[in-house]
Amino acid sequence: MTDVSAGTLAEMLDERQHLLEIALWMFGSESTADRIVQETYRRWYALDDEERAGIVVPRAWLTRVAGGICLELLAAPGPLPVPGSAGAPAPRPRPAMLPAHQQARPDQGMLVRHDRVARRFAAACDLGDAAALRAVLAADAIVVSDGGGKLRAPVRPTYGADAVARFVTSLLAGRPGTEVAVESVNGRTGLVLRQAGRAVAVVGVSVAEAEITAVWIVLNPDKLQHWHRP
């Protein structure tokens, strides 16, 4: 099943910022606000498929939940408690990592072929050209995105060249001010998307012959800090 209800990358980032602003307004602490947003998304992912499908306007639901968590914390006696599963200390930020098989050291010919295909993919992404994306994808291509529970990213992989092309085009649409840069991702050519120097997505691809077989999109803010630029 394809889960594309999360909308575009621009919409997801705007949604997260909206929730952060609610929590900041209530508490004035960025660390507390981040924990509140994380707990809000944890509750979203705790729903089953049928419950999520029944939510007509997810942003409104998330806003109500974030506000409710704020009220719960304000009403709690004693020191400010840490909401939900966010109590564990945050791991030290690491570079965005993609599946282990992409980290092997291929020969130079494979790297050159990978670079050529990845750059075709990057050009199609930059133009938002679904047909060009479809042309570089294998028929059974897959796309997987990782929001780390901190963005309302799709919870399932998307399969098939047509569906993957639509997914990627939709995800990257509506992104004014976003720079698409071709950079090394785990030792191979990939893409980094930035807004005002801050990375908002890192994209890696798996290549077989002249086609892309898998697209890996890291959206988790904790994994993107390494990719920020002045």
Short mmCIF file of N, CA, C and O in Angstrom, two decimals, residues 5 10-11 42 63 82 124 132 148 157 187 204 216 222:
data_model
loop_
_atom_site.label_atom_id
_atom_site.label_comp_id
_atom_site.label_asym_id
_atom_site.label_seq_id
_atom_site.Cartn_x
_atom_site.Cartn_y
_atom_site.Cartn_z
N SER A 5 -0.10 10.41 2.02
CA SER A 5 -0.93 11.41 2.67
C SER A 5 -0.12 12.49 3.37
O SER A 5 -0.65 13.51 3.77
N ALA A 10 7.89 20.34 1.49
CA ALA A 10 7.63 21.70 1.98
C ALA A 10 6.48 21.72 2.98
O ALA A 10 6.55 22.40 4.01
N GLU A 11 5.43 20.95 2.71
CA GLU A 11 4.28 20.89 3.62
C GLU A 11 4.65 20.22 4.94
O GLU A 11 4.22 20.66 6.01
N ARG A 42 4.80 10.85 17.82
CA ARG A 42 4.73 9.49 18.35
C ARG A 42 3.28 9.03 18.45
O ARG A 42 2.94 7.89 18.12
N THR A 63 -2.24 19.55 15.58
CA THR A 63 -2.29 20.79 16.35
C THR A 63 -3.03 20.59 17.66
O THR A 63 -2.57 21.05 18.73
N VAL A 82 8.93 15.12 31.31
CA VAL A 82 9.28 14.89 29.91
C VAL A 82 8.19 14.07 29.26
O VAL A 82 7.82 13.02 29.78
N ALA A 124 16.17 15.47 -13.07
CA ALA A 124 14.72 15.29 -13.15
C ALA A 124 14.04 15.81 -11.89
O ALA A 124 12.98 16.43 -11.95
N ALA A 132 10.70 12.24 -16.78
CA ALA A 132 12.14 12.00 -16.76
C ALA A 132 12.53 11.11 -15.59
O ALA A 132 13.42 10.26 -15.70
N GLY A 148 12.02 9.59 11.09
CA GLY A 148 12.45 9.42 12.47
C GLY A 148 11.39 9.75 13.49
O GLY A 148 11.68 10.00 14.65
N PRO A 157 7.02 1.87 2.43
CA PRO A 157 7.69 2.06 1.14
C PRO A 157 6.67 2.20 0.02
O PRO A 157 5.52 1.75 0.14
N GLY A 187 29.52 7.84 0.15
CA GLY A 187 30.52 7.44 -0.82
C GLY A 187 30.07 7.33 -2.25
O GLY A 187 30.86 7.00 -3.14
N GLY A 204 19.66 9.23 -1.31
CA GLY A 204 20.59 8.29 -1.92
C GLY A 204 19.84 7.37 -2.85
O GLY A 204 18.62 7.20 -2.73
N TRP A 216 16.36 6.28 -1.38
CA TRP A 216 16.34 6.35 0.08
C TRP A 216 16.36 7.82 0.48
O TRP A 216 17.30 8.54 0.18
N ASP A 222 17.32 15.05 13.07
CA ASP A 222 18.49 14.67 13.86
C ASP A 222 19.63 14.15 12.99
O ASP A 222 20.81 14.27 13.34
#
